[in-house]
Amino acid sequence: MNQKLCAGMRSSLVATLLLPLLLAAGSDVTGKEANRKPNFVLIMADDLGIGDIGCYGNDTIRTPNIDRLASDGVRLTQHIAAAPLCTPSRAAFMTGRYALRSGMGSTGRVQVLLFLGGSGGLPPSETTFAKRLQQQGYTTGLIGKWHLGVNCEHRGDHCHHPNQHGFSYYYGLPFTLFNDCVPGEGTDILADFQSTLRQLAAILGVGLFTLVCVRVCGLLDLRLWLLVALFSLSILATAVWYVPFKLLPTWNCIVMRNQDVVDQPMTVETLPQRLLGEAQNFIKRNSDRPFLLFFSLVHVHIPLFKNPPFAGRSRHGRYGDNVEEMDWLVGQLTETVDSLRLANNTLMYFTSDHGGHLEDADSKVGQKGGWNSIYKGGKAMGGWEGGIRVPGIFRWPGRLAAGKVVDEPTSLMDLYPTLKHLAEDTQPDRHLDGHNLMPLLEGRVKRSEHEFMFHYCGVYLNAVRWHPPGSDSVFKVHFFTPNFSPPGAGGCYKTKVCLCHGEYVTHHDPPLVYDIFHDPSESRTLTPDTEPRYAEILEQTARAVDRHKSTLPNKQVNDTQSTAVQSQMAWDKILWRPWLQPCCGTFPFCGCKEEEPRI
Ligand SMILES: *[C@@H]1O[C@H](CO)[C@@H](O)[C@H](O)[C@H]1NC(C)=O
Ligand SMILES: *[C@@H]1O[C@H](CO)[C@@H](O)[C@H](O)[C@H]1NC(C)=O
């Protein structure tokens, strides 16, 4: 055996034997805990509505584990997502900034990343809370859904990958769970575009067939080259449709472990167990050092799981079964934290990326999207409260009072500065839109620092929330609202998700004004007659918008300091490119299966 290795073994042996003695001599267990930086376990559900959870008023769905987190900790009742859709909301959550600052806000039709083989994603220049914690010596892991891009220029550059954004360990779905991942569940990705392409291919096929017949029957003296050209064209049109869309499960329904694709197309039924096992193992592996775990659930996004022992057990069909399964996962993870005696040194957080999807329902399954309680609207409906007000629960025994409820406005973007503060990160940073929540959570202050909050629909400023000092009121000013289709339906059933521009919205001048403290369902617009502060509300919010806009990168400004942000959501970034496609094996013959769940 090599000498250096022996010496190394000897000194590590000494360290193993002596260290506990030294520690025991120097400090008792609580002293050691007090000095150690806290761990963070962040749990985010997908598409869960605030009305789906027991501690937020649901009396028929059983969520005992989430309810217990709330009764052992602090429950936020006005916790707001920065966007009503996955990709922009998650970008803002990760960076502590509105999505348009990182180019993750949409200008048009496409509002979330659609293909893993696109080049858009969270830019490498952005900083996430994971990266900041990593710089403070944290071990960081992301288990579950990412949906913020993978590659920029070629397969395997992984410029947007979680490993590049501060997560030293990654296991999960770089994309998202969606209907196309399970045969027979329908299609989510550009369904109307797909059917147009299919029709086009069919028309070309029929046209070609007719021409061939005409030629064979000798009715017309058609040139052979014309036939060949037409034939190639139809093949091409079909391929354009076939390759990215027909193989969607292969391209997008995949699981990666760090930089490797390990399951393609993924086995959906075993996902919950695999993700839970990975999350539990991550905590066990790192229980003796400060860690960050972001457990990004695939529940309760469609297609809904049908896993025993949850299938058919709830009082709300398959959707309810999935909420209860999700609650069980949260309970299992909490149990892991507690059984390792980490609870007193671990801040646990539970939230959803945005509100429930009202348009998701069919006659066979019934309800498939979340329930947003008394709040108006839902997923993809701009600034309406139902799409952005989500559960927010913090548990930290010994540090946060049990059973506390905070009604002040808070944001998912607050996590970034809160974690930074707790990790004692005082290094300079970019402009942040979130605030450290600890003073509010600990009850050291009564008022939120969010006097104003801005609600975006894509890159468009949709609404502003104003919580005036010294008042309970929370005014909300909507500059435009989505057009529901059919009109009056309370949702965009034709397009399935509402859009933020052009003919899809109605602009309001003067804007629609509500006081959501007195009228949380946004059902009574205020007027100068009904609200004495009406003029002041418009004036104050207009000034706040000006101040906010001055902090945004501006293409028009001609100074060298300002760098225009490149949109990550433009068509050229979104569309599928074979050379960017993550692949297990040799492209295009991608495919592999993961061995048994590693628990
Ligand atoms: C509880 O959640 C289910 C499922 O989302 C929903 O249908 C029901 O209306 C909710 N009940 C209450 C009281 O909010
Ligand atoms: C955690 O803190 C609470 C409150 O300070 C205390 O009662 C409990 O014994 C602590 N638990 C452990 C495992 O240290």
XYZ file of C-alpha atoms and ligand atoms in Angstrom:
627
model
C 0.000 0.000 0.000
C 1.116 3.461 -0.836
C 2.688 5.469 2.007
C 0.643 8.621 1.583
C -2.567 6.630 1.725
C -1.434 4.935 4.951
C -0.558 8.273 6.517
C -3.898 9.645 5.439
C -5.703 6.679 6.945
C -3.809 7.027 10.189
C -4.630 10.692 10.594
C -8.293 10.196 9.722
C -8.395 7.367 12.259
C -7.025 9.695 14.901
C -9.548 12.323 13.901
C -12.427 9.852 14.090
C -11.411 8.786 17.568
C -10.507 12.178 18.952
C -13.038 14.500 17.367
C -16.061 13.413 19.398
C -14.002 13.740 22.602
C -12.820 17.204 21.644
C -16.349 18.270 20.730
C -17.824 16.845 23.892
C -15.204 18.707 25.911
C -15.756 21.985 24.070
C -19.516 22.206 24.016
C -22.653 20.324 24.828
C -25.056 19.187 22.137
C -27.299 22.254 22.240
C -24.263 24.513 22.078
C -23.112 22.728 18.975
C -26.560 23.070 17.438
C -26.720 26.756 18.204
C -23.450 27.347 16.376
C -24.337 25.332 13.340
C -26.004 26.965 10.378
C -29.582 25.721 9.954
C -30.646 23.175 7.349
C -33.358 23.974 4.847
C -35.978 21.585 3.524
C -38.146 23.356 0.954
C -41.142 21.494 -0.436
C -43.009 22.826 -3.452
C -46.174 21.245 -4.813
C -47.116 21.655 -8.454
C -50.434 23.324 -9.389
C -51.876 22.839 -5.887
C -54.703 25.224 -4.955
C -54.764 27.010 -1.612
C -58.238 25.558 -1.007
C -57.034 21.948 -1.199
C -55.400 21.928 2.236
C -57.049 21.294 5.584
C -55.324 24.114 7.447
C -56.467 26.531 4.729
C -60.091 25.625 5.295
C -60.701 22.366 3.455
C -62.793 20.077 5.620
C -63.132 17.084 3.292
C -59.587 16.464 2.025
C -57.252 14.823 4.527
C -53.888 16.598 4.754
C -52.875 15.844 8.357
C -49.133 16.083 7.705
C -49.227 19.519 6.109
C -51.692 20.673 8.761
C -49.237 19.515 11.446
C -46.399 21.493 9.875
C -48.672 24.532 10.125
C -49.768 23.905 13.710
C -46.133 23.361 14.730
C -45.028 26.469 12.857
C -46.128 29.625 11.064
C -48.868 29.713 8.430
C -48.948 32.553 5.907
C -52.392 33.438 4.575
C -51.301 35.953 1.921
C -48.356 34.157 0.352
C -48.043 35.210 -3.296
C -46.365 33.553 -6.282
C -44.585 35.936 -8.647
C -46.383 34.430 -11.648
C -49.407 32.172 -12.196
C -47.461 29.566 -14.237
C -44.644 27.078 -13.565
C -41.635 28.364 -15.467
C -41.820 32.079 -14.543
C -42.950 31.388 -10.969
C -40.107 28.941 -10.376
C -37.555 31.269 -11.990
C -38.648 34.048 -9.617
C -38.628 31.692 -6.625
C -35.098 30.476 -7.387
C -33.652 33.940 -8.034
C -35.648 36.142 -5.623
C -36.545 38.376 -8.574
C -39.466 38.828 -10.957
C -39.132 36.464 -13.908
C -38.740 39.202 -16.490
C -35.413 40.192 -14.915
C -33.973 36.877 -16.071
C -35.772 36.796 -19.427
C -38.185 34.117 -18.172
C -41.304 36.205 -18.782
C -43.282 35.526 -21.943
C -44.171 38.114 -24.584
C -46.640 35.972 -26.498
C -48.144 32.593 -26.965
C -45.525 30.435 -25.220
C -45.505 31.012 -21.472
C -43.569 27.983 -20.226
C -40.709 25.950 -21.672
C -42.191 23.351 -24.042
C -39.301 21.050 -24.966
C -36.158 19.853 -23.227
C -34.544 20.216 -26.647
C -35.065 24.014 -26.686
C -32.293 26.460 -25.843
C -34.230 28.684 -23.411
C -33.835 28.407 -19.659
C -32.611 30.107 -16.525
C -29.556 31.992 -17.840
C -26.140 30.953 -16.500
C -25.609 34.591 -15.451
C -28.494 34.372 -12.946
C -27.896 33.507 -9.302
C -30.119 31.146 -7.338
C -30.415 30.770 -3.568
C -28.825 27.351 -4.008
C -25.714 28.948 -5.484
C -25.494 31.443 -2.638
C -25.849 28.700 -0.015
C -23.275 26.583 -1.816
C -20.844 29.483 -1.489
C -21.576 29.476 2.254
C -20.496 25.851 2.536
C -23.902 24.206 2.210
C -24.451 20.852 0.564
C -27.305 21.452 -1.846
C -29.720 19.062 -3.508
C -32.717 19.305 -5.794
C -35.001 16.304 -6.020
C -37.905 16.514 -8.466
C -39.169 18.935 -11.047
C -36.947 21.665 -12.539
C -38.608 23.056 -15.722
C -36.007 25.804 -16.164
C -34.100 24.443 -19.176
C -31.117 22.183 -19.794
C -28.821 23.033 -22.732
C -27.786 26.174 -24.646
C -25.722 25.228 -27.670
C -25.134 21.531 -27.716
C -26.257 18.386 -25.972
C -24.494 18.092 -22.660
C -23.373 21.714 -22.183
C -26.016 21.737 -19.399
C -25.859 25.524 -19.147
C -29.311 25.730 -17.508
C -29.046 22.479 -15.545
C -29.583 22.446 -11.748
C -25.925 21.403 -11.269
C -24.925 24.720 -12.906
C -27.347 26.644 -10.743
C -25.986 25.736 -7.342
C -27.338 22.242 -6.739
C -24.476 19.844 -6.157
C -26.882 16.890 -6.328
C -29.789 16.565 -8.716
C -32.265 13.771 -9.254
C -35.545 14.320 -11.022
C -37.466 15.636 -13.989
C -35.621 18.368 -15.860
C -38.997 19.029 -17.504
C -42.309 18.398 -15.772
C -44.901 15.704 -15.440
C -47.559 16.186 -18.125
C -50.331 14.305 -19.886
C -48.272 13.049 -22.827
C -46.078 11.056 -20.381
C -48.901 8.567 -19.850
C -50.561 6.885 -22.833
C -54.261 7.616 -23.112
C -54.169 10.817 -21.037
C -54.279 13.208 -23.991
C -51.819 15.897 -24.938
C -50.686 19.094 -23.260
C -48.075 20.558 -25.568
C -49.534 22.921 -28.158
C -52.523 20.653 -28.734
C -54.057 22.980 -31.324
C -50.730 23.402 -33.135
C -50.318 19.652 -33.217
C -53.734 19.121 -34.741
C -53.058 21.806 -37.370
C -49.836 20.017 -38.312
C -51.647 16.715 -38.432
C -54.302 18.174 -40.737
C -51.623 19.699 -42.938
C -49.858 16.364 -43.244
C -53.162 14.678 -44.089
C -54.034 17.241 -46.765
C -50.589 16.838 -48.326
C -50.972 13.065 -48.283
C -54.371 13.137 -49.934
C -53.142 15.673 -52.488
C -50.169 13.520 -53.353
C -52.281 10.392 -53.643
C -54.637 12.176 -56.022
C -51.735 13.353 -58.166
C -50.258 9.875 -58.326
C -53.634 8.455 -59.404
C -54.030 11.141 -62.014
C -50.591 10.367 -63.404
C -51.015 6.574 -63.286
C -54.335 6.836 -65.079
C -52.598 8.999 -67.651
C -55.155 11.762 -67.298
C -52.500 14.412 -67.099
C -48.917 14.536 -68.234
C -47.322 15.417 -64.894
C -43.594 15.672 -64.617
C -41.944 13.045 -62.475
C -39.764 15.602 -60.673
C -42.864 17.429 -59.538
C -44.168 14.224 -57.993
C -40.870 13.523 -56.292
C -40.736 17.085 -54.955
C -44.270 16.874 -53.614
C -43.580 13.503 -52.113
C -40.519 14.798 -50.275
C -42.482 17.783 -49.068
C -45.184 15.602 -47.525
C -42.564 13.402 -45.878
C -40.926 16.505 -44.448
C -44.207 17.958 -43.195
C -45.071 14.686 -41.538
C -41.620 14.423 -39.983
C -41.859 17.954 -38.610
C -45.007 16.896 -36.851
C -43.911 13.403 -36.013
C -40.462 13.875 -34.559
C -40.988 16.473 -31.847
C -44.607 15.661 -31.070
C -45.120 11.961 -31.625
C -42.047 11.196 -29.574
C -42.864 13.675 -26.817
C -42.653 11.039 -24.060
C -39.157 10.073 -25.213
C -37.997 13.654 -25.571
C -39.527 15.222 -22.485
C -40.618 12.566 -19.989
C -37.204 11.775 -18.581
C -35.403 11.464 -15.262
C -31.825 12.623 -14.772
C -29.361 11.902 -11.993
C -26.929 14.803 -12.071
C -25.756 15.041 -15.703
C -26.965 11.595 -16.768
C -30.317 10.636 -18.225
C -31.275 7.504 -16.257
C -34.896 6.889 -17.275
C -36.179 7.628 -20.783
C -39.097 7.547 -21.256
C -39.647 7.491 -17.532
C -41.808 5.015 -15.645
C -44.433 7.314 -14.176
C -46.017 4.929 -11.635
C -42.851 4.558 -9.556
C -41.958 8.271 -9.585
C -43.399 9.221 -6.168
C -41.491 6.438 -4.392
C -38.274 7.133 -6.253
C -38.385 10.870 -5.564
C -39.200 10.322 -1.901
C -36.414 7.750 -1.515
C -33.903 10.121 -3.112
C -34.997 13.004 -0.877
C -34.765 10.855 2.265
C -31.350 9.538 1.256
C -30.097 13.042 0.611
C -31.047 14.095 4.140
C -29.538 10.945 5.693
C -26.268 11.387 3.760
C -25.908 14.993 4.848
C -27.316 14.967 8.364
C -23.968 15.994 9.872
C -23.439 19.174 7.837
C -25.545 22.179 6.819
C -27.702 21.241 3.842
C -30.363 22.617 1.538
C -32.886 20.209 0.063
C -35.404 21.490 -2.460
C -38.016 18.736 -2.808
C -39.923 19.809 -5.892
C -42.952 17.532 -6.102
C -44.609 16.285 -9.272
C -47.960 16.152 -7.406
C -50.641 17.382 -8.109
C -49.978 18.136 -11.777
C -51.853 16.129 -14.398
C -51.857 13.281 -15.343
C -52.999 12.237 -11.909
C -51.481 9.140 -10.318
C -53.618 6.053 -9.725
C -51.320 4.453 -7.194
C -52.553 2.091 -4.526
C -52.991 2.681 -1.606
C -54.309 6.146 -2.456
C -56.484 5.440 -5.496
C -60.171 5.755 -4.688
C -59.602 6.725 -1.063
C -60.426 10.437 -0.984
C -63.799 12.133 -1.203
C -62.701 14.166 -4.228
C -62.003 11.618 -6.911
C -58.615 11.136 -8.481
C -57.607 14.718 -7.795
C -58.324 14.328 -4.087
C -56.433 11.011 -4.031
C -53.410 12.830 -5.414
C -53.586 15.606 -2.822
C -53.693 12.973 -0.082
C -50.772 11.079 -1.608
C -48.816 14.322 -1.731
C -49.598 14.955 1.926
C -48.289 11.478 2.731
C -45.012 12.266 0.924
C -44.674 15.462 2.970
C -45.291 13.425 6.127
C -42.656 10.847 5.215
C -40.047 13.519 4.594
C -40.899 15.322 7.833
C -40.577 12.006 9.639
C -37.084 11.594 8.176
C -36.043 15.028 9.447
C -37.512 14.345 12.876
C -36.173 10.812 13.288
C -32.642 12.056 12.573
C -33.204 14.614 15.359
C -32.681 17.449 12.928
C -36.000 19.216 13.520
C -34.675 21.938 15.836
C -31.994 22.904 13.381
C -34.038 22.643 10.195
C -36.313 25.214 8.636
C -39.035 23.393 6.727
C -41.156 25.183 4.143
C -44.189 24.114 2.164
C -45.747 25.940 -0.782
C -47.177 25.541 -4.299
C -45.715 27.112 -7.452
C -49.091 28.774 -8.224
C -52.822 28.199 -7.931
C -54.972 25.367 -9.241
C -55.880 24.952 -12.896
C -59.619 25.586 -13.182
C -59.888 24.524 -16.827
C -58.574 21.064 -16.031
C -61.577 18.785 -15.759
C -63.344 16.256 -17.931
C -66.443 14.140 -17.849
C -64.516 10.915 -17.181
C -62.330 11.952 -14.240
C -64.146 15.105 -13.132
C -61.965 17.631 -11.309
C -58.315 17.412 -12.366
C -57.008 20.814 -11.251
C -56.670 22.454 -7.857
C -59.292 24.361 -5.897
C -58.501 27.999 -5.124
C -61.015 28.461 -2.332
C -62.822 31.818 -2.312
C -60.255 33.416 -4.603
C -61.087 34.441 -8.150
C -59.387 32.772 -11.109
C -56.541 30.275 -11.163
C -53.446 29.113 -12.984
C -52.483 31.310 -15.958
C -55.032 34.024 -15.143
C -52.628 36.906 -14.640
C -53.075 38.803 -11.399
C -56.384 37.316 -10.209
C -55.807 36.118 -6.677
C -56.694 32.434 -7.265
C -53.690 31.873 -9.530
C -51.102 33.437 -7.238
C -52.207 33.077 -3.606
C -50.734 29.790 -2.425
C -50.079 27.938 0.821
C -46.997 29.103 2.729
C -45.935 27.196 5.845
C -42.708 27.482 7.852
C -41.774 25.077 10.645
C -38.759 25.470 12.874
C -39.328 24.168 16.426
C -37.546 26.202 19.054
C -37.117 29.159 16.731
C -40.607 29.861 15.335
C -43.689 29.934 17.559
C -46.098 27.046 16.990
C -49.516 27.851 15.563
C -48.709 31.412 14.522
C -50.646 32.871 11.584
C -49.378 35.800 9.495
C -51.869 37.644 7.276
C -49.430 40.184 5.823
C -48.483 40.066 2.106
C -45.447 37.844 1.507
C -43.896 36.435 -1.645
C -42.276 33.192 -2.771
C -39.413 35.487 -3.796
C -38.823 36.119 -0.068
C -37.212 32.701 0.314
C -34.023 33.818 -1.409
C -33.188 36.686 0.994
C -34.482 34.694 3.988
C -32.177 31.747 3.312
C -29.275 34.106 2.607
C -29.849 35.847 5.918
C -29.988 32.579 7.866
C -26.838 31.314 6.147
C -25.112 34.574 7.179
C -24.411 35.504 3.588
C -23.594 39.223 3.574
C -21.862 39.369 0.190
C -23.109 41.967 -2.341
C -25.975 40.859 -4.555
C -28.137 42.007 -7.464
C -31.390 43.908 -7.048
C -33.815 41.565 -5.247
C -37.620 41.754 -5.210
C -38.042 39.622 -2.072
C -37.465 40.498 1.590
C -36.076 38.564 4.540
C -39.091 36.997 6.257
C -37.499 36.182 9.616
C -38.610 39.379 11.447
C -42.212 38.676 10.414
C -42.050 34.930 11.122
C -40.508 35.486 14.546
C -43.044 38.167 15.364
C -40.402 40.867 15.788
C -42.321 43.095 13.363
C -46.014 43.267 12.527
C -45.886 44.735 9.015
C -44.568 43.154 5.850
C -41.911 45.049 3.933
C -44.017 44.473 0.801
C -45.948 47.722 0.779
C -46.295 47.185 -2.963
C -46.233 43.989 -4.946
C -46.354 43.667 -8.733
C -48.282 40.981 -10.547
C -47.090 39.937 -13.952
C -48.764 38.114 -16.795
C -45.794 37.181 -18.983
C -43.666 40.326 -19.268
C -46.749 42.532 -18.932
C -47.454 44.319 -15.687
C -50.937 43.105 -14.938
C -51.789 44.373 -11.458
C -50.349 46.082 -8.381
C -51.054 45.299 -4.742
C -50.835 48.103 -2.194
C -50.903 47.574 1.553
C -50.915 51.158 2.845
C -49.037 51.818 6.091
C -51.292 51.960 9.121
C -54.227 50.303 7.361
C -55.634 46.792 7.123
C -56.693 47.335 3.536
C -54.907 45.601 0.690
C -55.811 47.376 -2.525
C -55.359 45.682 -5.840
C -55.319 47.575 -9.105
C -55.768 45.563 -12.329
C -54.596 47.248 -15.544
C -55.960 44.445 -17.674
C -57.742 41.126 -17.192
C -57.796 37.938 -19.268
C -60.757 37.437 -21.604
C -62.541 34.279 -20.648
C -63.594 31.957 -23.432
C -66.444 31.374 -23.789
C -67.172 34.815 -22.255
C -68.541 34.635 -18.735
C -67.262 31.109 -18.187
C -64.732 32.065 -15.514
C -61.865 30.450 -17.411
C -60.184 30.036 -20.795
C -61.630 26.679 -21.769
C -60.895 27.113 -25.480
C -57.163 27.710 -25.111
C -56.964 25.791 -21.791
C -54.666 28.518 -20.422
C -55.311 32.251 -20.636
C -52.839 34.441 -22.517
C -51.494 37.866 -21.610
C -51.552 39.917 -24.790
C -53.538 41.298 -27.731
C -57.067 40.054 -28.268
C -56.791 37.714 -25.268
C -57.021 40.521 -22.694
C -59.150 43.578 -21.921
C -57.364 46.743 -20.816
C -59.031 48.874 -18.158
C -58.745 52.654 -18.018
C -59.329 53.547 -15.275
C -58.033 50.272 -13.857
C -60.204 47.902 -11.823
C -59.643 48.477 -8.118
C -60.484 46.089 -5.268
C -59.820 45.955 -1.554
C -58.987 42.306 -1.005
C -58.899 42.695 2.764
C -62.631 43.457 2.789
C -63.444 41.687 -0.476
C -61.029 38.768 -0.899
C -62.949 37.311 -3.857
C -62.414 40.481 -5.925
C -66.109 40.773 -6.622
C -66.817 44.481 -5.950
C -64.852 47.081 -7.905
C -64.236 50.244 -5.956
C -65.287 53.633 -7.312
C -64.598 57.205 -6.163
C -68.054 57.081 -4.531
C -67.495 53.883 -2.558
C -63.841 54.375 -1.635
C -62.617 57.691 -0.202
C -59.002 56.820 -0.995
C -59.753 55.954 -4.635
C -57.711 58.784 -6.208
C -54.861 58.194 -3.780
C -54.787 54.472 -4.651
C -54.341 55.231 -8.356
C -51.727 57.873 -7.645
C -49.692 55.806 -5.173
C -49.682 52.699 -7.334
C -48.732 54.703 -10.445
C -45.740 56.145 -8.584
C -44.768 52.705 -7.298
C -44.900 51.377 -10.871
C -42.560 54.163 -12.010
C -40.087 53.373 -9.241
C -40.318 49.647 -10.018
C -39.792 50.228 -13.746
C -36.676 52.269 -13.078
C -35.093 49.122 -11.593
C -35.805 47.024 -14.679
C -33.292 46.591 -17.478
C -34.420 48.845 -20.291
C -33.544 48.348 -23.939
C -34.254 51.988 -24.775
C -31.823 53.491 -22.310
C -28.602 54.316 -24.077
C -26.088 53.849 -21.351
C -23.430 51.185 -21.252
C -24.459 49.987 -17.793
C -27.821 48.670 -18.826
C -27.747 45.340 -20.550
C -30.970 44.318 -22.204
C -32.136 40.945 -20.980
C -32.397 38.275 -23.613
C -35.817 36.643 -23.707
C -35.658 32.935 -22.948
C -39.250 32.411 -24.027
C -39.102 33.447 -27.696
C -40.010 30.863 -30.359
C -36.417 30.480 -31.522
C -35.418 29.487 -27.998
C -38.415 27.280 -27.345
C -38.577 25.049 -30.400
C -37.135 21.570 -30.367
C -33.649 21.045 -31.769
C -32.238 17.541 -32.172
C -28.731 18.586 -31.115
C -29.948 19.896 -27.759
C -32.058 16.888 -26.867
C -30.945 15.168 -23.637
C -30.567 11.522 -24.565
C -29.717 8.228 -22.930
C -27.751 6.231 -25.500
C -27.050 7.290 -29.083
C -29.286 9.992 -30.489
C -31.937 9.500 -31.893
C -32.200 6.029 -30.367
C -32.604 7.365 -26.833
C -33.881 5.013 -24.196
C -33.011 3.486 -20.841
C -34.699 2.244 -17.704
C -33.630 2.852 -14.153
C -33.158 -0.193 -11.952
C -35.384 -0.785 -8.948
C -36.097 2.282 -6.797
C -33.094 2.877 -4.565
C -34.547 3.268 -1.103
C -61.739 20.743 -0.734
O -60.972 20.351 -1.886
C -61.737 19.769 -2.925
C -60.765 19.294 -3.984
O -60.025 20.319 -4.542
C -62.745 20.793 -3.431
O -63.501 20.227 -4.467
C -63.618 21.230 -2.275
O -64.508 22.226 -2.713
C -62.781 21.766 -1.144
N -63.624 22.095 -0.002
C -63.585 23.264 0.605
C -64.489 23.437 1.766
O -62.848 24.167 0.260
C -36.328 21.193 20.249
O -36.688 22.432 20.810
C -37.813 22.377 21.660
C -38.184 23.792 22.049
O -37.052 24.539 22.401
C -37.499 21.487 22.843
O -38.624 21.385 23.688
C -37.119 20.094 22.330
O -36.729 19.272 23.394
C -35.993 20.174 21.315
N -35.804 18.875 20.716
C -34.599 18.312 20.562
C -34.576 16.978 19.882
O -33.570 18.861 20.890
